[in-house]
Amino acid sequence: MDTLYLVIPCYNEEEVLPETSKQLLAKMQSLMAAEKVSEKSRIVFVNDGSKDRTWEIIQALHQENPIYQGVCLSRNRGHQNALLGGLMTVKNHCDMAISLDADLQDDIDAIDEMVDKYYAGNDVVYGVRNAEGFYKVMKMMGADVVFNHADYRLMSRRALDGLESFKEVNMFLRGVVPMIGYKSDKVYYARKERFAGTSKYPLKKMLSFAWEGITSLSTKPIALITRLGTLIFLVSIIMLIYSFVRHCMGATITGWTSLIVSIWAIGGLQLLAIGVIGQYIGKVYLETKERPKFIIETYLSDEDADADKDKTQK
């Protein structure tokens, strides 16, 4: 039997962790009882600089049962970096890892099928949920992502090693994982309602997240601006010819309004183009710095649990 690690990024999740930990423990125990995973399998919570009692709860869970482990980042680094930090921390201890959110809106019963597909020879198994417009926009803008898939996925150790070879600072896992290659499959499930707490991704943050993904994976926005600029240039040539013809016919060209509107239109387009290109230049700037994507402050592992047990016995 192979070892499975569940990796769960957490940011201010004190309201959901007690129930989440209980449900994940029951799921892991059922997998062990069915002899699908090894008893060395673990549940790893990644604290992404939470401001509430999230880390204290993780520490208490670890002391209560060594199946729970914890990774505490030095500060908040965002969901993608927290998830990456957890996966890279556990990749040498497991044969496969499944990433999922702490609110358990992604149905954990799909884990059984993910594990089955792993044993069938798949290195990556994507959890695919109900349709959402977010992914349609991503596809339209040139980001190659798995439709309706968030970050609920299984990855083998070989796939995790492949993920480690991607060195960019602006890591968008939903687009990077498909680039790894290897054999993959999908598991379909119905997304549930959040049972406690509030969503960490309101509309404004989701739009920002989508923009980060698009600019990290695709140059299509620059191509679209180039096409738009070409179109406006052609329209201006047509208007120039039209104005010349009207002048030759003796017609008076009236309307300073049209002139002002055209100036504003061109000026706005230029500012838009400069802004989009600036976003890409900014990303290049950050990449050249090669700053770490995450820094781990504490890792509650099996060794810590053994040490605590020894202290208790003494």
Short mmCIF file of N, CA and C in Angstrom, two decimals, residues 2 97 155 193 240 242 252 308:
data_model
loop_
_atom_site.label_atom_id
_atom_site.label_comp_id
_atom_site.label_asym_id
_atom_site.label_seq_id
_atom_site.Cartn_x
_atom_site.Cartn_y
_atom_site.Cartn_z
N ASP A 2 0.45 2.25 -0.74
CA ASP A 2 1.21 3.49 -0.84
C ASP A 2 0.73 4.50 0.20
N ALA A 97 -0.08 12.72 -3.07
CA ALA A 97 -0.60 13.81 -2.22
C ALA A 97 -1.86 14.36 -2.86
N MET A 155 -1.66 14.13 -6.84
CA MET A 155 -0.42 14.12 -7.59
C MET A 155 0.51 13.06 -7.02
N GLU A 193 -21.94 23.34 -0.08
CA GLU A 193 -21.95 24.65 0.55
C GLU A 193 -20.92 24.66 1.69
N LEU A 240 -9.70 59.23 -42.39
CA LEU A 240 -8.88 60.21 -43.10
C LEU A 240 -9.29 60.30 -44.57
N TYR A 242 -12.19 59.39 -45.82
CA TYR A 242 -13.55 59.94 -45.85
C TYR A 242 -13.51 61.47 -45.72
N THR A 252 -18.27 70.94 -45.67
CA THR A 252 -17.53 71.42 -44.51
C THR A 252 -17.51 70.33 -43.43
N ASP A 308 7.54 14.22 21.61
CA ASP A 308 6.56 14.54 22.65
C ASP A 308 6.20 13.29 23.45
#
